[in-house]
Amino acid sequence: AKGEAGSMHLEPDVGFDPGSPGSEWDILETEDHYKSRWRSIRILYLTMFLSSVGFSIVIMSIWPYLQKIDQTADASFLGWVIASFSLGQMVASPVFGLWSNYRPRKEPLIISLSISVAANCLYAYVHVPASHNKYYMLVARGLVGFGAGNVAVIRSYIAGATSLQERTSSMANTSACQALGFILGPVFQTCFALIGEKGVTWDTIKLQINMYTAPVLLGAFLGVLNIILILILLREHHVDDSGRQCKNVNFEEESLSNIIFLLFIIASTDEVQVLQGNIDQVAVVATNIVFFVILFIFALFETIVTPLTMDMYAWTREQAVLYDGIILAALGVEALIIFMGIKLLSKKIGERAILLGGFIVVWVGFFILLPWGNHFPKIQWEDLHNTSIPNTTFGEIIITLWKSPKEDHNEGPTGCPIGQAWCFYTPMIHLAQFLTSAVLIGIGYPSCNVMSYTLYSKILGPKPQGVYMGWLTASGSAARILGPVFISQVYTSWGPRWAFSLVCGIVMLTIILLGVVYRRLVAFSVRHGRIQE
């Protein structure tokens, strides 16, 4: 509830007895505070969107740009360039999270965004040095990932600035903004492709504006705009699980009336007691594992889409890029719909049920992908040496999945490479199987993603969440690194039957884990009996 602008209201609970134990006052939020709080949250929605755009806006052009700027860059080095983003984010997330626990959140947000802006500018200039250009690109992408560590700060802020009733909706909106960024990033890249590889050159500052650099320059501009908005509009807000305004280490004292108001809150309620109580560490660890698994399986699904469709349906590289791009874009739109609908569904059946149901749907999706029947994929007999199974570096694993059988020709042999022995005895995965599986995974993944974040923030309660959110984000980054490695090793060596069987096993173990800790996945205030579930 909120009063008129500038006014403050205190209303007792029905049947309030000042002398009764556990009685408390309902603190009604002022109109100005309400508007400022949600304005700040929406600014962080934008920050989350721009962070995901920063990752995806160049993902399709990294390989040709790397080949252009440094002829010594081989396929294995590309894997490290791609992994550097997640590595940077994994390192930065706990650091920024810890920082946000003890200082105003503007500080880590502005510093992280400044690092991202500088990294994007460095990416636009990696062609300038006379040598070692590929290492400059590696550093640039790693720094962009380091700047993206502010995701932990964003989620900890939103968790602390929303009540339990608002939390699910806010986390869903945050994830929707993140998903929208991943969808629109490649779209922006496609639009900039019209500029061409040559583009124009600004000789004075040695800046080339072409299809490779224009996207990151846009990212740098949006980052500067984001910094300005944070400086002007972001305010520190913290409410407890009931939605009552409370003071924390990051609170900005703006007026004497606010100070008096907060002192009255602390004196009139059990706010001091709310801060007491231990966090359920078992629930915390379980949620981190759950989040790792859901990011892990989606990262490996994204990785396997292109090689799987090329092997099973004999698609050319051009066909795979087009058709798989359409499929992934459709999954992105599906995820946005799920993010919006989940806010209503969670009010009826609860977050835990949605999380468990999402994993069951994901398990069904991967189970459907298991190959059955008597139809076998077309065998690719040519260029045996190009289809040998790599077993050395991370980058070689990734690029083997991305490369076409004949990378130097527009048209090459299609089908399942002869170097993959399983092609001779593993049945084909029919297109209807693949599409059905993709739809189910597209339903389960966003459901699990939002609910894991939401439950995690509720389990942590009113205490500062920066470090905990940092570890959660780091676990997701680690999953995005390990997922492609896992699926590429198993898929190329043993085929889709083993790969998807192992994924089904991992998901099933996670479902069992959720069943074991199900009763512990409750909000901090509910666990300590301060709010009824």
Short mmCIF file of N, CA, C and O in Angstrom, two decimals, residues 427-530:
data_model
loop_
_atom_site.label_atom_id
_atom_site.label_comp_id
_atom_site.label_asym_id
_atom_site.label_seq_id
_atom_site.Cartn_x
_atom_site.Cartn_y
_atom_site.Cartn_z
N PRO A 427 20.78 -44.81 -34.61
CA PRO A 427 19.64 -44.37 -35.43
C PRO A 427 19.54 -42.86 -35.50
O PRO A 427 20.06 -42.13 -34.66
N MET A 428 18.88 -42.41 -36.51
CA MET A 428 18.68 -40.99 -36.74
C MET A 428 17.67 -40.40 -35.76
O MET A 428 16.68 -41.05 -35.40
N ILE A 429 17.91 -39.18 -35.32
CA ILE A 429 16.93 -38.43 -34.52
C ILE A 429 16.05 -37.67 -35.51
O ILE A 429 16.52 -36.78 -36.21
N HIS A 430 14.79 -38.03 -35.58
CA HIS A 430 13.90 -37.41 -36.57
C HIS A 430 13.66 -35.94 -36.24
O HIS A 430 13.73 -35.53 -35.08
N LEU A 431 13.36 -35.18 -37.27
CA LEU A 431 13.17 -33.74 -37.09
C LEU A 431 12.03 -33.44 -36.13
O LEU A 431 12.12 -32.50 -35.32
N ALA A 432 10.97 -34.25 -36.18
CA ALA A 432 9.85 -34.03 -35.26
C ALA A 432 10.30 -34.25 -33.82
O ALA A 432 9.86 -33.52 -32.90
N GLN A 433 11.17 -35.24 -33.60
CA GLN A 433 11.73 -35.45 -32.26
C GLN A 433 12.49 -34.22 -31.79
O GLN A 433 12.30 -33.74 -30.66
N PHE A 434 13.35 -33.72 -32.65
CA PHE A 434 14.20 -32.58 -32.30
C PHE A 434 13.36 -31.35 -31.98
O PHE A 434 13.60 -30.66 -30.98
N LEU A 435 12.37 -31.06 -32.83
CA LEU A 435 11.56 -29.87 -32.61
C LEU A 435 10.72 -29.98 -31.34
O LEU A 435 10.57 -29.01 -30.59
N THR A 436 10.16 -31.18 -31.10
CA THR A 436 9.38 -31.39 -29.87
C THR A 436 10.26 -31.20 -28.64
O THR A 436 9.87 -30.55 -27.66
N SER A 437 11.46 -31.77 -28.71
CA SER A 437 12.39 -31.63 -27.60
C SER A 437 12.76 -30.17 -27.37
O SER A 437 12.81 -29.70 -26.22
N ALA A 438 13.01 -29.43 -28.45
CA ALA A 438 13.38 -28.02 -28.33
C ALA A 438 12.27 -27.21 -27.66
O ALA A 438 12.53 -26.35 -26.81
N VAL A 439 11.02 -27.50 -28.02
CA VAL A 439 9.89 -26.79 -27.42
C VAL A 439 9.81 -27.07 -25.92
O VAL A 439 9.62 -26.15 -25.10
N LEU A 440 9.98 -28.33 -25.53
CA LEU A 440 9.90 -28.70 -24.11
C LEU A 440 11.05 -28.08 -23.32
O LEU A 440 10.84 -27.56 -22.21
N ILE A 441 12.25 -28.12 -23.86
CA ILE A 441 13.39 -27.50 -23.18
C ILE A 441 13.18 -25.99 -23.10
O ILE A 441 13.54 -25.36 -22.10
N GLY A 442 12.57 -25.42 -24.14
CA GLY A 442 12.26 -23.99 -24.13
C GLY A 442 11.23 -23.61 -23.10
O GLY A 442 11.14 -22.44 -22.70
N ILE A 443 10.43 -24.57 -22.65
CA ILE A 443 9.47 -24.32 -21.56
C ILE A 443 10.14 -24.52 -20.21
O ILE A 443 9.98 -23.70 -19.28
N GLY A 444 10.91 -25.60 -20.07
CA GLY A 444 11.50 -25.94 -18.78
C GLY A 444 12.62 -25.02 -18.36
O GLY A 444 12.71 -24.65 -17.19
N TYR A 445 13.48 -24.63 -19.31
CA TYR A 445 14.64 -23.83 -18.94
C TYR A 445 14.27 -22.49 -18.31
O TYR A 445 14.75 -22.16 -17.21
N PRO A 446 13.45 -21.64 -18.97
CA PRO A 446 13.13 -20.36 -18.33
C PRO A 446 12.40 -20.50 -17.01
O PRO A 446 12.60 -19.70 -16.10
N SER A 447 11.57 -21.54 -16.88
CA SER A 447 10.88 -21.77 -15.62
C SER A 447 11.87 -22.05 -14.49
O SER A 447 11.79 -21.45 -13.41
N CYS A 448 12.82 -22.93 -14.75
CA CYS A 448 13.82 -23.27 -13.73
C CYS A 448 14.74 -22.09 -13.46
O CYS A 448 15.14 -21.85 -12.31
N ASN A 449 15.10 -21.35 -14.50
CA ASN A 449 16.00 -20.21 -14.34
C ASN A 449 15.43 -19.18 -13.40
O ASN A 449 16.07 -18.75 -12.44
N VAL A 450 14.20 -18.75 -13.65
CA VAL A 450 13.57 -17.72 -12.82
C VAL A 450 13.34 -18.22 -11.40
O VAL A 450 13.61 -17.53 -10.41
N MET A 451 12.83 -19.44 -11.27
CA MET A 451 12.48 -19.94 -9.95
C MET A 451 13.71 -20.18 -9.08
O MET A 451 13.66 -19.99 -7.86
N SER A 452 14.82 -20.60 -9.68
CA SER A 452 16.02 -20.82 -8.88
C SER A 452 16.53 -19.49 -8.32
O SER A 452 16.90 -19.41 -7.14
N TYR A 453 16.54 -18.45 -9.14
CA TYR A 453 16.94 -17.13 -8.66
C TYR A 453 15.98 -16.62 -7.59
O TYR A 453 16.39 -16.08 -6.56
N THR A 454 14.69 -16.77 -7.83
CA THR A 454 13.69 -16.25 -6.90
C THR A 454 13.77 -16.95 -5.55
O THR A 454 13.81 -16.31 -4.49
N LEU A 455 13.81 -18.27 -5.57
CA LEU A 455 13.89 -19.02 -4.32
C LEU A 455 15.20 -18.71 -3.59
O LEU A 455 15.23 -18.59 -2.36
N TYR A 456 16.27 -18.58 -4.33
CA TYR A 456 17.57 -18.29 -3.73
C TYR A 456 17.52 -16.97 -2.96
O TYR A 456 17.99 -16.88 -1.82
N SER A 457 16.95 -15.94 -3.58
CA SER A 457 16.88 -14.64 -2.92
C SER A 457 15.98 -14.68 -1.69
O SER A 457 16.24 -14.02 -0.69
N LYS A 458 14.92 -15.48 -1.74
CA LYS A 458 14.02 -15.60 -0.60
C LYS A 458 14.66 -16.39 0.53
O LYS A 458 14.47 -16.09 1.72
N ILE A 459 15.42 -17.41 0.19
CA ILE A 459 16.11 -18.22 1.21
C ILE A 459 17.11 -17.37 1.98
O ILE A 459 17.28 -17.50 3.19
N LEU A 460 17.79 -16.45 1.27
CA LEU A 460 18.81 -15.61 1.92
C LEU A 460 18.20 -14.59 2.86
O LEU A 460 18.85 -14.19 3.84
N GLY A 461 16.99 -14.13 2.59
CA GLY A 461 16.31 -13.22 3.49
C GLY A 461 16.84 -11.80 3.44
O GLY A 461 17.43 -11.36 2.45
N PRO A 462 16.66 -11.04 4.53
CA PRO A 462 16.96 -9.61 4.53
C PRO A 462 18.43 -9.27 4.65
O PRO A 462 18.80 -8.11 4.54
N LYS A 463 19.28 -10.25 4.89
CA LYS A 463 20.71 -9.96 5.01
C LYS A 463 21.29 -9.60 3.64
O LYS A 463 20.75 -9.97 2.61
N PRO A 464 22.42 -8.85 3.61
CA PRO A 464 23.04 -8.51 2.33
C PRO A 464 23.32 -9.75 1.49
O PRO A 464 23.88 -10.73 1.97
N GLN A 465 22.94 -9.70 0.21
CA GLN A 465 23.00 -10.88 -0.64
C GLN A 465 24.08 -10.81 -1.71
O GLN A 465 24.16 -11.71 -2.54
N GLY A 466 24.89 -9.75 -1.70
CA GLY A 466 25.83 -9.56 -2.79
C GLY A 466 26.77 -10.73 -3.01
O GLY A 466 26.93 -11.21 -4.14
N VAL A 467 27.41 -11.21 -1.94
CA VAL A 467 28.37 -12.30 -2.09
C VAL A 467 27.67 -13.59 -2.53
O VAL A 467 28.15 -14.29 -3.42
N TYR A 468 26.53 -13.87 -1.90
CA TYR A 468 25.79 -15.08 -2.27
C TYR A 468 25.36 -15.04 -3.73
O TYR A 468 25.47 -16.03 -4.46
N MET A 469 24.86 -13.88 -4.17
CA MET A 469 24.46 -13.74 -5.58
C MET A 469 25.68 -13.84 -6.49
O MET A 469 25.59 -14.34 -7.62
N GLY A 470 26.82 -13.38 -5.99
CA GLY A 470 28.05 -13.50 -6.76
C GLY A 470 28.43 -14.95 -6.99
O GLY A 470 28.82 -15.33 -8.10
N TRP A 471 28.30 -15.78 -5.95
CA TRP A 471 28.62 -17.20 -6.10
C TRP A 471 27.62 -17.89 -7.03
O TRP A 471 27.99 -18.77 -7.81
N LEU A 472 26.35 -17.48 -6.96
CA LEU A 472 25.36 -18.08 -7.84
C LEU A 472 25.67 -17.74 -9.30
O LEU A 472 25.61 -18.61 -10.19
N THR A 473 26.00 -16.47 -9.55
CA THR A 473 26.36 -16.07 -10.91
C THR A 473 27.62 -16.78 -11.38
O THR A 473 27.73 -17.20 -12.54
N ALA A 474 28.60 -16.94 -10.47
CA ALA A 474 29.83 -17.65 -10.82
C ALA A 474 29.55 -19.10 -11.17
O ALA A 474 30.16 -19.66 -12.10
N SER A 475 28.63 -19.73 -10.45
CA SER A 475 28.29 -21.12 -10.77
C SER A 475 27.65 -21.22 -12.15
O SER A 475 27.91 -22.17 -12.90
N GLY A 476 26.84 -20.22 -12.51
CA GLY A 476 26.27 -20.20 -13.85
C GLY A 476 27.32 -20.01 -14.93
O GLY A 476 27.26 -20.64 -16.00
N SER A 477 28.32 -19.16 -14.65
CA SER A 477 29.40 -18.96 -15.62
C SER A 477 30.21 -20.23 -15.80
O SER A 477 30.60 -20.59 -16.92
N ALA A 478 30.48 -20.92 -14.69
CA ALA A 478 31.21 -22.18 -14.78
C ALA A 478 30.43 -23.20 -15.60
O ALA A 478 31.01 -23.97 -16.38
N ALA A 479 29.11 -23.21 -15.43
CA ALA A 479 28.27 -24.14 -16.20
C ALA A 479 28.34 -23.84 -17.69
O ALA A 479 28.37 -24.76 -18.51
N ARG A 480 28.40 -22.57 -18.06
CA ARG A 480 28.47 -22.20 -19.48
C ARG A 480 29.83 -22.57 -20.08
O ARG A 480 29.95 -22.66 -21.31
N ILE A 481 30.84 -22.73 -19.24
CA ILE A 481 32.14 -23.17 -19.73
C ILE A 481 32.18 -24.69 -19.85
O ILE A 481 32.62 -25.24 -20.86
N LEU A 482 31.72 -25.39 -18.82
CA LEU A 482 31.82 -26.84 -18.77
C LEU A 482 30.79 -27.54 -19.65
O LEU A 482 31.05 -28.64 -20.15
N GLY A 483 29.62 -26.93 -19.84
CA GLY A 483 28.58 -27.55 -20.65
C GLY A 483 29.03 -27.89 -22.05
O GLY A 483 28.91 -29.05 -22.50
N PRO A 484 29.59 -26.92 -22.81
CA PRO A 484 30.08 -27.24 -24.16
C PRO A 484 31.19 -28.28 -24.18
O PRO A 484 31.26 -29.11 -25.08
N VAL A 485 32.09 -28.23 -23.17
CA VAL A 485 33.17 -29.21 -23.12
C VAL A 485 32.61 -30.61 -22.94
O VAL A 485 33.00 -31.56 -23.63
N PHE A 486 31.67 -30.75 -22.01
CA PHE A 486 31.08 -32.06 -21.73
C PHE A 486 30.39 -32.63 -22.97
O PHE A 486 30.65 -33.75 -23.39
N ILE A 487 29.50 -31.84 -23.57
CA ILE A 487 28.69 -32.36 -24.67
C ILE A 487 29.55 -32.65 -25.89
O ILE A 487 29.30 -33.63 -26.62
N SER A 488 30.58 -31.84 -26.13
CA SER A 488 31.41 -32.07 -27.32
C SER A 488 32.24 -33.33 -27.18
O SER A 488 32.39 -34.09 -28.14
N GLN A 489 32.77 -33.56 -25.99
CA GLN A 489 33.56 -34.77 -25.78
C GLN A 489 32.70 -36.03 -25.92
O GLN A 489 33.06 -36.97 -26.62
N VAL A 490 31.56 -36.03 -25.25
CA VAL A 490 30.70 -37.22 -25.26
C VAL A 490 30.06 -37.41 -26.63
O VAL A 490 30.01 -38.53 -27.16
N TYR A 491 29.59 -36.33 -27.24
CA TYR A 491 28.90 -36.44 -28.53
C TYR A 491 29.84 -36.94 -29.62
O TYR A 491 29.49 -37.86 -30.38
N THR A 492 31.01 -36.34 -29.74
CA THR A 492 31.92 -36.75 -30.82
C THR A 492 32.47 -38.16 -30.61
O THR A 492 32.72 -38.88 -31.57
N SER A 493 32.62 -38.57 -29.35
CA SER A 493 33.20 -39.88 -29.07
C SER A 493 32.17 -41.00 -29.07
O SER A 493 32.41 -42.07 -29.63
N TRP A 494 31.01 -40.77 -28.46
CA TRP A 494 30.03 -41.84 -28.24
C TRP A 494 28.69 -41.61 -28.91
O TRP A 494 27.88 -42.52 -28.98
N GLY A 495 28.42 -40.38 -29.36
CA GLY A 495 27.18 -40.13 -30.08
C GLY A 495 26.05 -39.61 -29.22
O GLY A 495 26.15 -39.51 -27.99
N PRO A 496 24.93 -39.26 -29.86
CA PRO A 496 23.80 -38.62 -29.14
C PRO A 496 23.13 -39.54 -28.12
O PRO A 496 22.57 -39.04 -27.14
N ARG A 497 23.15 -40.85 -28.35
CA ARG A 497 22.47 -41.73 -27.40
C ARG A 497 23.13 -41.65 -26.02
O ARG A 497 22.45 -41.51 -25.00
N TRP A 498 24.45 -41.74 -25.99
CA TRP A 498 25.16 -41.63 -24.71
C TRP A 498 25.07 -40.21 -24.16
O TRP A 498 24.89 -40.00 -22.96
N ALA A 499 25.23 -39.23 -25.05
CA ALA A 499 25.23 -37.83 -24.60
C ALA A 499 23.91 -37.47 -23.91
O ALA A 499 23.91 -36.95 -22.78
N PHE A 500 22.79 -37.78 -24.57
CA PHE A 500 21.51 -37.38 -24.00
C PHE A 500 21.07 -38.30 -22.86
O PHE A 500 20.31 -37.89 -21.99
N SER A 501 21.56 -39.54 -22.86
CA SER A 501 21.29 -40.42 -21.72
C SER A 501 21.96 -39.89 -20.46
O SER A 501 21.36 -39.88 -19.37
N LEU A 502 23.21 -39.43 -20.60
CA LEU A 502 23.90 -38.86 -19.45
C LEU A 502 23.24 -37.57 -18.98
O LEU A 502 23.15 -37.31 -17.78
N VAL A 503 22.77 -36.76 -19.93
CA VAL A 503 22.05 -35.53 -19.54
C VAL A 503 20.78 -35.89 -18.78
O VAL A 503 20.45 -35.27 -17.76
N CYS A 504 20.05 -36.90 -19.27
CA CYS A 504 18.84 -37.34 -18.56
C CYS A 504 19.19 -37.80 -17.14
O CYS A 504 18.44 -37.53 -16.19
N GLY A 505 20.33 -38.49 -17.00
CA GLY A 505 20.75 -38.92 -15.68
C GLY A 505 21.06 -37.75 -14.76
O GLY A 505 20.68 -37.75 -13.57
N ILE A 506 21.73 -36.73 -15.29
CA ILE A 506 22.06 -35.54 -14.50
C ILE A 506 20.79 -34.83 -14.06
O ILE A 506 20.65 -34.41 -12.89
N VAL A 507 19.84 -34.68 -14.98
CA VAL A 507 18.58 -34.01 -14.64
C VAL A 507 17.80 -34.82 -13.61
O VAL A 507 17.21 -34.26 -12.67
N MET A 508 17.80 -36.14 -13.76
CA MET A 508 17.08 -36.98 -12.80
C MET A 508 17.68 -36.86 -11.39
O MET A 508 16.95 -36.80 -10.40
N LEU A 509 19.01 -36.83 -11.30
CA LEU A 509 19.65 -36.65 -10.00
C LEU A 509 19.28 -35.30 -9.39
O LEU A 509 19.09 -35.18 -8.16
N THR A 510 19.16 -34.28 -10.23
CA THR A 510 18.76 -32.97 -9.74
C THR A 510 17.32 -32.99 -9.24
O THR A 510 16.99 -32.35 -8.22
N ILE A 511 16.44 -33.70 -9.94
CA ILE A 511 15.05 -33.83 -9.49
C ILE A 511 15.00 -34.52 -8.13
O ILE A 511 14.23 -34.11 -7.23
N ILE A 512 15.83 -35.56 -7.96
CA ILE A 512 15.88 -36.25 -6.66
C ILE A 512 16.38 -35.30 -5.57
O ILE A 512 15.85 -35.25 -4.46
N LEU A 513 17.41 -34.50 -5.90
CA LEU A 513 17.91 -33.51 -4.94
C LEU A 513 16.82 -32.53 -4.54
O LEU A 513 16.66 -32.21 -3.35
N LEU A 514 16.05 -32.06 -5.52
CA LEU A 514 14.96 -31.14 -5.22
C LEU A 514 13.92 -31.79 -4.30
O LEU A 514 13.39 -31.14 -3.40
N GLY A 515 13.65 -33.07 -4.55
CA GLY A 515 12.70 -33.76 -3.69
C GLY A 515 13.19 -33.86 -2.25
O GLY A 515 12.41 -33.71 -1.30
N VAL A 516 14.50 -34.06 -2.08
CA VAL A 516 15.08 -34.19 -0.74
C VAL A 516 15.03 -32.87 0.02
O VAL A 516 14.71 -32.84 1.22
N VAL A 517 15.33 -31.76 -0.66
CA VAL A 517 15.41 -30.45 0.02
C VAL A 517 14.16 -29.62 -0.19
O VAL A 517 14.14 -28.44 0.18
N TYR A 518 13.12 -30.21 -0.75
CA TYR A 518 11.92 -29.46 -1.14
C TYR A 518 11.39 -28.62 0.03
O TYR A 518 11.06 -27.43 -0.14
N ARG A 519 11.26 -29.22 1.21
CA ARG A 519 10.67 -28.53 2.35
C ARG A 519 11.58 -27.43 2.90
O ARG A 519 11.12 -26.57 3.66
N ARG A 520 12.85 -27.46 2.53
CA ARG A 520 13.79 -26.45 3.03
C ARG A 520 13.85 -25.23 2.12
O ARG A 520 14.43 -24.21 2.50
N LEU A 521 13.30 -25.33 0.91
CA LEU A 521 13.35 -24.22 -0.04
C LEU A 521 12.22 -23.23 0.25
O LEU A 521 11.29 -23.05 -0.54
N VAL A 522 12.31 -22.58 1.40
CA VAL A 522 11.29 -21.61 1.81
C VAL A 522 11.98 -20.30 2.15
O VAL A 522 13.19 -20.25 2.41
N ALA A 523 11.20 -19.24 2.16
CA ALA A 523 11.73 -17.92 2.45
C ALA A 523 12.28 -17.85 3.87
O ALA A 523 11.81 -18.54 4.78
N PHE A 524 13.27 -17.00 4.07
CA PHE A 524 13.90 -16.81 5.37
C PHE A 524 12.86 -16.46 6.44
O PHE A 524 12.87 -17.04 7.53
N SER A 525 11.97 -15.54 6.12
CA SER A 525 10.97 -15.11 7.10
C SER A 525 9.96 -16.21 7.40
O SER A 525 9.46 -16.31 8.52
N VAL A 526 9.65 -17.02 6.41
CA VAL A 526 8.75 -18.16 6.63
C VAL A 526 9.42 -19.19 7.51
O VAL A 526 8.80 -19.74 8.44
N ARG A 527 10.69 -19.45 7.23
CA ARG A 527 11.43 -20.45 8.02
C ARG A 527 11.51 -20.07 9.49
O ARG A 527 11.46 -20.93 10.38
N HIS A 528 11.64 -18.77 9.77
CA HIS A 528 11.74 -18.32 11.14
C HIS A 528 10.40 -17.91 11.74
O HIS A 528 10.36 -17.29 12.80
N GLY A 529 9.31 -18.22 11.04
CA GLY A 529 7.99 -18.03 11.59
C GLY A 529 7.51 -16.60 11.66
O GLY A 529 6.56 -16.30 12.40
N ARG A 530 8.12 -15.71 10.86
CA ARG A 530 7.69 -14.31 10.93
C ARG A 530 6.61 -13.99 9.90
O ARG A 530 5.92 -13.00 10.00
#
